[in-house]
PDB file of C-alpha atoms and ligand atoms in Angstrom:
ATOM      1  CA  UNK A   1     -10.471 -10.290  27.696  1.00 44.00           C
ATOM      2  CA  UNK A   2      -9.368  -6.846  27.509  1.00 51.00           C
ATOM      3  CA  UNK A   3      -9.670  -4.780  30.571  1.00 50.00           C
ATOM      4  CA  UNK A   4      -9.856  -0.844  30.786  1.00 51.00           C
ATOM      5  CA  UNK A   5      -8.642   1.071  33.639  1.00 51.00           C
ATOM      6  CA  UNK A   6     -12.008   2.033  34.820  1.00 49.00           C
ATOM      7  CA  UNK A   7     -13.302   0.209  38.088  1.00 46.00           C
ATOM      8  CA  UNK A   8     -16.568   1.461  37.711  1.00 50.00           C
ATOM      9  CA  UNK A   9     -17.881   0.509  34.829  1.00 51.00           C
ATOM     10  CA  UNK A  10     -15.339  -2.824  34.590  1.00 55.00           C
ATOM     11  CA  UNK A  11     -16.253  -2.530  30.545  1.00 67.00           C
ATOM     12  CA  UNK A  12     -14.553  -5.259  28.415  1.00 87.00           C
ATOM     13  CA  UNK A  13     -14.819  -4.803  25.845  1.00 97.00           C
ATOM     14  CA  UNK A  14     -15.244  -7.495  22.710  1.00 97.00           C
ATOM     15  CA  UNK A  15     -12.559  -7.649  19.801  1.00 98.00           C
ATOM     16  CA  UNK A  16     -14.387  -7.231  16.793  1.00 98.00           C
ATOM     17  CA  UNK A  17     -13.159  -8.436  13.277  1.00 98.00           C
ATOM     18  CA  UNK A  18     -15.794  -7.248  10.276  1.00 98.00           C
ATOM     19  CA  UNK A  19     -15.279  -8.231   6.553  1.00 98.00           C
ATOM     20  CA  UNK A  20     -15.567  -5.235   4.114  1.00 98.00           C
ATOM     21  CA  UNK A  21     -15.921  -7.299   0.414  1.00 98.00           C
ATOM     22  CA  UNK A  22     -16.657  -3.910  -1.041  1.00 98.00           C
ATOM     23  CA  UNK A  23     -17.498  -4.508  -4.703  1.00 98.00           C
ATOM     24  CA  UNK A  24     -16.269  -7.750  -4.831  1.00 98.00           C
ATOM     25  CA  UNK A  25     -17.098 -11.626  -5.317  1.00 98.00           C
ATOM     26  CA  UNK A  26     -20.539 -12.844  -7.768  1.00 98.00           C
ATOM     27  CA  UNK A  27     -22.795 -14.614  -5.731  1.00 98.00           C
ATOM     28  CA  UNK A  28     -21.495 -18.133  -5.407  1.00 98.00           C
ATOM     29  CA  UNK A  29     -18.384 -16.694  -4.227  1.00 98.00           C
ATOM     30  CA  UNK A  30     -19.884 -14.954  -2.110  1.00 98.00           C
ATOM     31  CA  UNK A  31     -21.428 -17.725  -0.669  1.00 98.00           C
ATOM     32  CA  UNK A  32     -18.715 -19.968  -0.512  1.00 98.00           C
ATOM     33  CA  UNK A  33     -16.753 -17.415   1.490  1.00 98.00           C
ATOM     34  CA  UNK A  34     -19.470 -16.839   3.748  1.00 98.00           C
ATOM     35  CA  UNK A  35     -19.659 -20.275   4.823  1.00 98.00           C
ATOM     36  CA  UNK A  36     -16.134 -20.688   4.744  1.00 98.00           C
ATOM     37  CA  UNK A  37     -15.575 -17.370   7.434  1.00 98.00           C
ATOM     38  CA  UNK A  38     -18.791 -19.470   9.577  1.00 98.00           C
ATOM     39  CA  UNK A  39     -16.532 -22.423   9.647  1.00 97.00           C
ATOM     40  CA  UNK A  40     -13.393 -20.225  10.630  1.00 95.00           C
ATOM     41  CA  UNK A  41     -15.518 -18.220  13.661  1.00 95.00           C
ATOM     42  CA  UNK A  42     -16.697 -21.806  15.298  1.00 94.00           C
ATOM     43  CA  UNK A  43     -13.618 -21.969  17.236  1.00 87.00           C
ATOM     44  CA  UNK A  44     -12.583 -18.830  17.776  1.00 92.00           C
ATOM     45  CA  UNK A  45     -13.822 -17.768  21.319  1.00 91.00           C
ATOM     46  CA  UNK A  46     -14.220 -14.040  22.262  1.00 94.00           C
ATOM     47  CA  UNK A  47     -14.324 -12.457  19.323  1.00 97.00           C
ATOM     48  CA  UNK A  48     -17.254 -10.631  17.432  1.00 98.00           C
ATOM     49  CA  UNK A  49     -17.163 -11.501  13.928  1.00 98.00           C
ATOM     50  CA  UNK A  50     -18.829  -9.950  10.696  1.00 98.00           C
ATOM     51  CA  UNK A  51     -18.756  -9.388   6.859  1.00 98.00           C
ATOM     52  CA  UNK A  52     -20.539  -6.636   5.285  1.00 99.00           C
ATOM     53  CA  UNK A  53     -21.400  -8.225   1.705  1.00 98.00           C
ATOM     54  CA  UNK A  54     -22.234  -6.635  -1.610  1.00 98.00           C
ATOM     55  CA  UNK A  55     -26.060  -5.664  -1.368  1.00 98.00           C
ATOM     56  CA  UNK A  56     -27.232  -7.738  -4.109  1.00 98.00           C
ATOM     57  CA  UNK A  57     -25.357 -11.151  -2.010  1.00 98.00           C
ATOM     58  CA  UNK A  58     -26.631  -9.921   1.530  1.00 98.00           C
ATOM     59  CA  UNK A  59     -29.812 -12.326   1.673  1.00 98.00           C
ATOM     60  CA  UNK A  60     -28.335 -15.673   0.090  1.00 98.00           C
ATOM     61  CA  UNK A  61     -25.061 -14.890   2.456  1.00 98.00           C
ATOM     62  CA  UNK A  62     -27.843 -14.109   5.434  1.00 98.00           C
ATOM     63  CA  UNK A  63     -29.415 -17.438   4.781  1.00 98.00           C
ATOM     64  CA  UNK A  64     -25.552 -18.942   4.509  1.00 98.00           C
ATOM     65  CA  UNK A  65     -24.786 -17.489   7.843  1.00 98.00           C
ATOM     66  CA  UNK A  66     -27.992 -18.588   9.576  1.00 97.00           C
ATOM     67  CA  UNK A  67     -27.053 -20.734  13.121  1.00 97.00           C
ATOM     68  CA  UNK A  68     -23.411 -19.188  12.729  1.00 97.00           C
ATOM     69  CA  UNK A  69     -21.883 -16.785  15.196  1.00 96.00           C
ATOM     70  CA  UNK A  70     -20.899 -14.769  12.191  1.00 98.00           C
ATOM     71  CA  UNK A  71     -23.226 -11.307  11.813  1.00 98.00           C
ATOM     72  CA  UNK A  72     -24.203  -9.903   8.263  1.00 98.00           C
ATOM     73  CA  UNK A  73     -23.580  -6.009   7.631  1.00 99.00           C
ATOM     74  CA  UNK A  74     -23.864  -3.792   4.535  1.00 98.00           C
ATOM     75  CA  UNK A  75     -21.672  -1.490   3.511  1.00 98.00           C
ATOM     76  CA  UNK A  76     -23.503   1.835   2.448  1.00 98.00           C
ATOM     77  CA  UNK A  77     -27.513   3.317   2.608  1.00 98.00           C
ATOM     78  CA  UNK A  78     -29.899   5.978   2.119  1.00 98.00           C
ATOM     79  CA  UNK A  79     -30.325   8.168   4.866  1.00 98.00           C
ATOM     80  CA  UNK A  80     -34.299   8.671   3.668  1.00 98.00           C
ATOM     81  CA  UNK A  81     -36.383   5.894   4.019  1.00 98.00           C
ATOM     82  CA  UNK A  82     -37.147   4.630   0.827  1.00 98.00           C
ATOM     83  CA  UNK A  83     -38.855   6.096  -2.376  1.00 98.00           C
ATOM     84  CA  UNK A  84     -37.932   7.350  -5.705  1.00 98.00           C
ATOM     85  CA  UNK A  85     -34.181   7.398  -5.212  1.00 98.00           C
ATOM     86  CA  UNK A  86     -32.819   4.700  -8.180  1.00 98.00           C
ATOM     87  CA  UNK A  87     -29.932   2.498  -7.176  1.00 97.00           C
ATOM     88  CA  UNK A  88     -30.222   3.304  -3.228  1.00 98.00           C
ATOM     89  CA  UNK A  89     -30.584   0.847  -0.522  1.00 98.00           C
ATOM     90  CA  UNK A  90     -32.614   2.089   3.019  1.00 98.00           C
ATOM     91  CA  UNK A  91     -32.019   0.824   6.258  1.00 98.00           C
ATOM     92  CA  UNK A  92     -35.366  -1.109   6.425  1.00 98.00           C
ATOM     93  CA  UNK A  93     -34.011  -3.222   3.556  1.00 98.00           C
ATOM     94  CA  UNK A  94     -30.727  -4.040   4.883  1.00 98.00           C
ATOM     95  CA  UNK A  95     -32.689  -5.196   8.071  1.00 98.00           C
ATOM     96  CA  UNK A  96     -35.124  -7.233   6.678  1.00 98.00           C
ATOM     97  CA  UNK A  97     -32.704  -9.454   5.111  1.00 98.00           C
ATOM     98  CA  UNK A  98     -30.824 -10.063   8.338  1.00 98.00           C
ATOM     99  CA  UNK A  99     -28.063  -7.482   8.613  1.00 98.00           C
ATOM    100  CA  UNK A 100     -27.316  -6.228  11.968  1.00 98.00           C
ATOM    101  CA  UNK A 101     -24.340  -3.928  11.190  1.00 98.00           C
ATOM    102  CA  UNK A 102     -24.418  -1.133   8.465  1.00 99.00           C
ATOM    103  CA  UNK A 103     -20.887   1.113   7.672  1.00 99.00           C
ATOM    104  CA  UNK A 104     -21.577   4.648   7.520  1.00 98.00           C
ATOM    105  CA  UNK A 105     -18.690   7.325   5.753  1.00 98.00           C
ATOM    106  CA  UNK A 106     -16.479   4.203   4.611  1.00 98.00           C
ATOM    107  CA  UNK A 107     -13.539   6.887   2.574  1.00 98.00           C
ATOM    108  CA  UNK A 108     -14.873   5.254  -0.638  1.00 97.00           C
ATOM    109  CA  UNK A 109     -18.081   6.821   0.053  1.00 98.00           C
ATOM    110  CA  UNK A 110     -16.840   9.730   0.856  1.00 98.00           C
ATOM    111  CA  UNK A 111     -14.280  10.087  -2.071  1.00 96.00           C
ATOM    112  CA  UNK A 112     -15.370   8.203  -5.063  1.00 97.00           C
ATOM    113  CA  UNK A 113     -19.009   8.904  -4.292  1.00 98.00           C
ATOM    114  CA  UNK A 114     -18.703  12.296  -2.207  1.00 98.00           C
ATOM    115  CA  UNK A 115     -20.131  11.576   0.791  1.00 98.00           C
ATOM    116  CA  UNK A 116     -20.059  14.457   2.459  1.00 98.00           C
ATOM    117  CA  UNK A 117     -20.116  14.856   6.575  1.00 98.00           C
ATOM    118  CA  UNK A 118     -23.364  15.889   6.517  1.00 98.00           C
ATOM    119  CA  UNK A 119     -24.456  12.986   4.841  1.00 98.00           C
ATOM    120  CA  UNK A 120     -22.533  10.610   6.943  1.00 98.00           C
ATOM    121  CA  UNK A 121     -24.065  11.973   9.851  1.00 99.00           C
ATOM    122  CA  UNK A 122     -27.786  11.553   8.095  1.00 98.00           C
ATOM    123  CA  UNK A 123     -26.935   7.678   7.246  1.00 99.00           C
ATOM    124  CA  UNK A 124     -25.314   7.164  11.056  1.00 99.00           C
ATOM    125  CA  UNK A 125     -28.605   8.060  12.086  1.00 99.00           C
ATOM    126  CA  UNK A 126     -30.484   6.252   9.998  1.00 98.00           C
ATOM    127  CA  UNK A 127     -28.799   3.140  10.760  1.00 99.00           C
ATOM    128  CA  UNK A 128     -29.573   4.061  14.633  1.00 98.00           C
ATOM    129  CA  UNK A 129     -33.266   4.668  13.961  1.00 98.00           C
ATOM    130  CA  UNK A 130     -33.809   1.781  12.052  1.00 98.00           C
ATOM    131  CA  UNK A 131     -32.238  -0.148  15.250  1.00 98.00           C
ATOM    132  CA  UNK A 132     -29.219  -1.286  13.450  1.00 98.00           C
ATOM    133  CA  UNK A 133     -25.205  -0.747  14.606  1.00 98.00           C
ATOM    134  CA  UNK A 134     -23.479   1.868  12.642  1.00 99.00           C
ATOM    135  CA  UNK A 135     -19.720   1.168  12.108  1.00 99.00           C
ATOM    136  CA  UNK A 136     -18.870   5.112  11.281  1.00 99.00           C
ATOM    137  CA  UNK A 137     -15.142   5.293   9.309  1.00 98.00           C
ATOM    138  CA  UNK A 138     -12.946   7.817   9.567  1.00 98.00           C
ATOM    139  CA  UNK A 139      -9.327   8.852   8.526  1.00 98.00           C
ATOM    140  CA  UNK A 140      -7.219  11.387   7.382  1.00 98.00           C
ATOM    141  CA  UNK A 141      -5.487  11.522   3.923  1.00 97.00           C
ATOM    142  CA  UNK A 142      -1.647  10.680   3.032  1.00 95.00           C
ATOM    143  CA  UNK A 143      -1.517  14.501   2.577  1.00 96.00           C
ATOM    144  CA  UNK A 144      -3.433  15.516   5.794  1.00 97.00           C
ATOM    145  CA  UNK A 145      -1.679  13.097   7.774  1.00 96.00           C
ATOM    146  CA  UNK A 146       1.480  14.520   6.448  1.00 95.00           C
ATOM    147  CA  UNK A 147       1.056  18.094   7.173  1.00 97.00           C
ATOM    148  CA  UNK A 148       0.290  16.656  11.190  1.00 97.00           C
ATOM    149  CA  UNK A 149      -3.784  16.898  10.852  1.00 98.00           C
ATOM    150  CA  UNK A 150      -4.344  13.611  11.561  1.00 98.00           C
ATOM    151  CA  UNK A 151      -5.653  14.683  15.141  1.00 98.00           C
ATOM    152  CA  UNK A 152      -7.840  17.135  13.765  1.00 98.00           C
ATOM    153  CA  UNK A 153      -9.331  15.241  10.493  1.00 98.00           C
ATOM    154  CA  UNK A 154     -10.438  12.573  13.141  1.00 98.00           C
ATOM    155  CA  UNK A 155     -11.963  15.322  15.384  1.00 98.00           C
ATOM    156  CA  UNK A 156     -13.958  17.004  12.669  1.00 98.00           C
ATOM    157  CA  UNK A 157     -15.385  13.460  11.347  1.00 98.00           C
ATOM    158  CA  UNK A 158     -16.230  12.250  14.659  1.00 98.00           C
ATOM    159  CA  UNK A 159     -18.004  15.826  15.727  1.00 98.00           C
ATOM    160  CA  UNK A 160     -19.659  15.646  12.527  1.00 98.00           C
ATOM    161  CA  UNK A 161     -20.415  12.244  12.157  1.00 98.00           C
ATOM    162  CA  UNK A 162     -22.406  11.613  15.427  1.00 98.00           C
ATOM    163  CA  UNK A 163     -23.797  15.032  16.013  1.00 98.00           C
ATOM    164  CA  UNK A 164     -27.260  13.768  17.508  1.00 98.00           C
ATOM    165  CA  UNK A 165     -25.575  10.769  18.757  1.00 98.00           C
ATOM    166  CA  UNK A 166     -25.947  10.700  22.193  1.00 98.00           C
ATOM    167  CA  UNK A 167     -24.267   8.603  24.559  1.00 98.00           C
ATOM    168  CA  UNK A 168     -26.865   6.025  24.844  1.00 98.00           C
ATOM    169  CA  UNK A 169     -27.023   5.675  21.244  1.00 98.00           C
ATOM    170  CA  UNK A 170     -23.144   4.979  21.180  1.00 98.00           C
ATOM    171  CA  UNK A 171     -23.859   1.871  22.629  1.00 98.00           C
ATOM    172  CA  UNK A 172     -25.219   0.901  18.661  1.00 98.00           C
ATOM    173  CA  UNK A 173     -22.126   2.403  17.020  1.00 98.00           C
ATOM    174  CA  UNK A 174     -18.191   1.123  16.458  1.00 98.00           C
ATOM    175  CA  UNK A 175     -15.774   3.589  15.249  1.00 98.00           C
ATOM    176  CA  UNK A 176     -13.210   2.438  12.392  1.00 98.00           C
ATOM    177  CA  UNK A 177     -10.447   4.148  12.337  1.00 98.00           C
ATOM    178  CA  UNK A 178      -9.012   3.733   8.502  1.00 98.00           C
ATOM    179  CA  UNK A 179      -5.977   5.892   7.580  1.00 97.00           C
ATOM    180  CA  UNK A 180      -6.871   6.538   3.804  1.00 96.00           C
ATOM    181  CA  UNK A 181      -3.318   6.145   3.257  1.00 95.00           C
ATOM    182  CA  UNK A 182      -3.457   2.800   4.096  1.00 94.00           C
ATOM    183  CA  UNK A 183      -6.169   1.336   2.533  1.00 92.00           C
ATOM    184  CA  UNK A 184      -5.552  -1.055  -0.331  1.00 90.00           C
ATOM    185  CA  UNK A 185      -2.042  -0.173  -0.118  1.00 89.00           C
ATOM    186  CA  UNK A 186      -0.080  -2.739   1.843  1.00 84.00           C
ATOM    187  CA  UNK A 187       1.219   0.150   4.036  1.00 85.00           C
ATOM    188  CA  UNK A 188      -0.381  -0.341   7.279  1.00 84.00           C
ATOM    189  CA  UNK A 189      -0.033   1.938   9.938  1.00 89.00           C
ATOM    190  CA  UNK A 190       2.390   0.267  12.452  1.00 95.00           C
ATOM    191  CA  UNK A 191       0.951  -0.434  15.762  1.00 97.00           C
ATOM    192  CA  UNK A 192       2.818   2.132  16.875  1.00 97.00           C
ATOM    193  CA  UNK A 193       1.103   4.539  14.810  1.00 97.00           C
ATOM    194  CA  UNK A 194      -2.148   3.046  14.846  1.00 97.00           C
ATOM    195  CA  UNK A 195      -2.291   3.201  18.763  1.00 98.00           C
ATOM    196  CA  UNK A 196      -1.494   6.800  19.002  1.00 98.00           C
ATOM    197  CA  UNK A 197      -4.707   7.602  17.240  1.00 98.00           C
ATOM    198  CA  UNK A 198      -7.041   5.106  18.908  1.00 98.00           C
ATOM    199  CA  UNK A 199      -5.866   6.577  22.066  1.00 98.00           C
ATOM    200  CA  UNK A 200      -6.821  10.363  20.853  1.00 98.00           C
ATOM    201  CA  UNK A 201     -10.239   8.494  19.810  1.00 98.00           C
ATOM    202  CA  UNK A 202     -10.657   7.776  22.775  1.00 98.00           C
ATOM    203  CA  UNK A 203      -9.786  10.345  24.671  1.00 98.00           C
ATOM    204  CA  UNK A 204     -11.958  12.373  22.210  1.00 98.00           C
ATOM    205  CA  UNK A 205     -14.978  10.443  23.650  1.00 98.00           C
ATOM    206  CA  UNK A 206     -14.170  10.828  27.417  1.00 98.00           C
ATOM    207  CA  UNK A 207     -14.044  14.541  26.643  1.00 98.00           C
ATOM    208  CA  UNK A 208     -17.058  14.639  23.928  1.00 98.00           C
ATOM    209  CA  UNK A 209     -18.965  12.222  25.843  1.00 98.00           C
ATOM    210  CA  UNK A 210     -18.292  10.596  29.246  1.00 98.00           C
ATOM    211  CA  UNK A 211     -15.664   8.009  30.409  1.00 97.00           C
ATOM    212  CA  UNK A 212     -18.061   4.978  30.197  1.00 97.00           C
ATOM    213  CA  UNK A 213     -19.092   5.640  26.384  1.00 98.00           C
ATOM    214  CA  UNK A 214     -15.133   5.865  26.091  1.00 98.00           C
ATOM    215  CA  UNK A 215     -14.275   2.876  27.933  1.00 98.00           C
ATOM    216  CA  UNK A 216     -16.934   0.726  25.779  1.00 98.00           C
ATOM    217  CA  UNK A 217     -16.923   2.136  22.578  1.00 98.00           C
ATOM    218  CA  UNK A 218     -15.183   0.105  20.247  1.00 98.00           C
ATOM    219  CA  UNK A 219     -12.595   0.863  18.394  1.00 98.00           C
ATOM    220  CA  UNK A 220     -11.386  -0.762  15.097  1.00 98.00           C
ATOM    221  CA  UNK A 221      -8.080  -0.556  12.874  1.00 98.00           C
ATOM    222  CA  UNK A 222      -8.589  -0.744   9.235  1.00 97.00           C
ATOM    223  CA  UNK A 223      -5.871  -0.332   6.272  1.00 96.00           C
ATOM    224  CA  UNK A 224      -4.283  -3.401   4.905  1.00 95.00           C
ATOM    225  CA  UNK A 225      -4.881  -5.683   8.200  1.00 96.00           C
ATOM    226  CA  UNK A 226      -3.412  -9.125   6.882  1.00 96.00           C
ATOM    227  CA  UNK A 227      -2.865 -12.716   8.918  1.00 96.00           C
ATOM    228  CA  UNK A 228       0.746 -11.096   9.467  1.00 96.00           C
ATOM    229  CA  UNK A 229       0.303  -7.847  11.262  1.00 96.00           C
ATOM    230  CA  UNK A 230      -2.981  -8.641  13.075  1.00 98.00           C
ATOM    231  CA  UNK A 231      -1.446  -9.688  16.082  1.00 98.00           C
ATOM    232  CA  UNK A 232       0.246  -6.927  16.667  1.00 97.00           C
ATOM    233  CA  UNK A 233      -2.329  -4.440  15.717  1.00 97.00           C
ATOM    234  CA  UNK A 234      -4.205  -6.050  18.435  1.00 98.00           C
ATOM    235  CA  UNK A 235      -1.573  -6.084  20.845  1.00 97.00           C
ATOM    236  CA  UNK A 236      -2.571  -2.105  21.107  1.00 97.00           C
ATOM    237  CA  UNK A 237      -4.133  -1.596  24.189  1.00 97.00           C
ATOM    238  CA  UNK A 238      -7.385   0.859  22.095  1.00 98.00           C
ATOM    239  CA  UNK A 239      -7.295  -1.434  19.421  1.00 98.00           C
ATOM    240  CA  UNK A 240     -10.466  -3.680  19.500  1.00 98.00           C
ATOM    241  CA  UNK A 241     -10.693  -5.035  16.325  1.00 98.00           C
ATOM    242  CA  UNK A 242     -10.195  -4.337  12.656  1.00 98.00           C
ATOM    243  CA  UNK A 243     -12.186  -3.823   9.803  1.00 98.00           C
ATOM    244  CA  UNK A 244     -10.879  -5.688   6.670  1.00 98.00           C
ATOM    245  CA  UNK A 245     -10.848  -5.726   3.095  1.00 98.00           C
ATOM    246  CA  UNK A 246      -8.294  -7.413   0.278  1.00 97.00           C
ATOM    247  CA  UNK A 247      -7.539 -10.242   3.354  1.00 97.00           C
ATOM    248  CA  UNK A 248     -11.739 -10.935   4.661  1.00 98.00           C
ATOM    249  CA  UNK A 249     -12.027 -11.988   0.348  1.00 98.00           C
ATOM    250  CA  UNK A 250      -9.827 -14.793   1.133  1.00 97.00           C
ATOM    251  CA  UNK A 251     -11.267 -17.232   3.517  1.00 96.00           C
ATOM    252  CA  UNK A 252      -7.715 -18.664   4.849  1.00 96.00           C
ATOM    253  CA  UNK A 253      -6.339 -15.384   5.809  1.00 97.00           C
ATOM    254  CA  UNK A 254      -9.570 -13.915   7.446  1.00 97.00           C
ATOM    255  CA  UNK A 255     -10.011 -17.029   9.407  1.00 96.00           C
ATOM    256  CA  UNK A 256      -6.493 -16.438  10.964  1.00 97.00           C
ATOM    257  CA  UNK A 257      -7.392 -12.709  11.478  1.00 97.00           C
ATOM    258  CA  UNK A 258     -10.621 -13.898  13.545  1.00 97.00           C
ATOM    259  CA  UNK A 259      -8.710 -16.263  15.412  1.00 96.00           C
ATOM    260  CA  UNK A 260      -5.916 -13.792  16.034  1.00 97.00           C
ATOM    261  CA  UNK A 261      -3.064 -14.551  19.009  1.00 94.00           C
ATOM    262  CA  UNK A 262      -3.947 -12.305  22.032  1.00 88.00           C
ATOM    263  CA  UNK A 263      -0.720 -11.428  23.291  1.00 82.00           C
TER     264      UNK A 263
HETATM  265  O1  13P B   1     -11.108  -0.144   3.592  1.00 59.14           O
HETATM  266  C1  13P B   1     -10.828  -1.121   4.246  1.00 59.14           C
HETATM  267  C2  13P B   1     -11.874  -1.823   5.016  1.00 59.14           C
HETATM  268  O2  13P B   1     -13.050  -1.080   5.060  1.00 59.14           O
HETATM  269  C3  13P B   1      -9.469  -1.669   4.290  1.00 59.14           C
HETATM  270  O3  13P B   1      -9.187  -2.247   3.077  1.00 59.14           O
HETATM  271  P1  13P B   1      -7.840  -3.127   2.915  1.00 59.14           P
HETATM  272  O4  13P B   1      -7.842  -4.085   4.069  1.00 59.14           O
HETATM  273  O5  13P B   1      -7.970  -3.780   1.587  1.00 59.14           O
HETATM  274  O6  13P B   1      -6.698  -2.160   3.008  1.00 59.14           O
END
């Protein structure tokens, strides 16, 4: 368990290890990894665990995940909900086949397929209407983080991305922090690094919404998290979890990243 400093409130709060498989696997992958992640999660005690499957695999890897501890997300929507938009996916369809998590602003989204603020903040919510959890990404660029706007790239996402969010409402959302820069890459952030922008996150919440919704919100690390470096990103006092992609598509190396060493 991971205590804050708040006596109040006491919140612990839950490490948290999703799967991103992007556009990845064909179905009986997909469904081979899904059991094989179920299998990996039985033991490991404490931890929230998720994948957020291709849309077209989401209801043969719901039914492979039903009776496990392991919860189904997608990765992307439609902020409307539903009608003539070709190739979209709403809310009430990612529900109804058993997902309880949807990612809203994922960088991909937002660079391949120009997602824009706004429309992160109309798909967050969505996802909240439609009574699902919204895991809203953000992260600066290599570029913005080199000319020292890391700070500021996170503020404008999160004041953008939740704007109608209020604090009861944050109980449904998880923030992923995902330096663009290391995505894909290799190049994780080092804890070091990492850490020092959790903590701003969350400092950004005590001052944009109270200390509670800070202490409890929770906080992910995603950019090349592997079975080698999740210990130590977790070893970061604001870091509650990662979001995963290249290591979740292997079932060996995501199992060890669910059953992480708390240090
Ligand atoms: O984008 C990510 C998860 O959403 C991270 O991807 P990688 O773990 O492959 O760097």
């Amino acid at each position: 368990t991971r205590p804050t400093q708040n006596a109040i409130f006491m919140a612990e709060r839950v490490p948290f290890m999703a799967g991103n498989w992007k556009c990845n696997t064909v179905l009986p992958e997909a469904v081979d990894l899904a059991k094989a992640v179920a299998k990996a999660s039985e033991k490991a005690s404490g931890v929230t665990v998720a994948v957020c499957a291709p849309a077209p695999f989401l209801a043969p890897v719901a039914d492979a995940l039903k009776g496990t501890k392991v919860a189904l997300g997608g990765q992307d929507c439609h902020w409307e909900a539903g009608g003539a938009f070709t190739g979209a996916v709403s809310t009430a369809m990612l529900k109804s086949v058993g997902c309880e998590y949807v990612l809203s602003g994922h960088s991909e989204r937002r660079s391949i397929f120009g997602d824009s603020d706004a429309d992160v903040n109309k798909k967050t919510l969505k996802i909240l209407e439609e009574g699902l959890k919204c895991i809203l990404c953000i992260g600066e660029l290599k570029e913005e983080r080199e000319s020292g706007e890391t700070f500021n790239v996170c503020d404008v996402q999160l004041t953008e991305g939740l704007k109608g969010v209020s604090a009861e409402m944050m109980k449904n959302v998880v923030i992923a922090y995902e330096p663009v820069w290391a995505i894909g890459t290799g190049l994780t952030a080092t804890p070091e690094v990492a850490q020092e922008t959790h903590e701003y996150i969350r400092k950004w919440f005590v001052e944009n919404y109270n200390q509670e919704v800070a202490d409890n919100v929770i906080i992910q690390y995603g950019g090349s998290v592997n079975d080698a470096n999740v210990d130590d990103l977790m070893a970061c006092p604001d870091i509650d979890g990662a979001l995963v992609g290249g290591a979740s598509l292997k079932a060996e190396s995501f199992s060890r990243i669910v059953n992480f060493n708390k240090k």
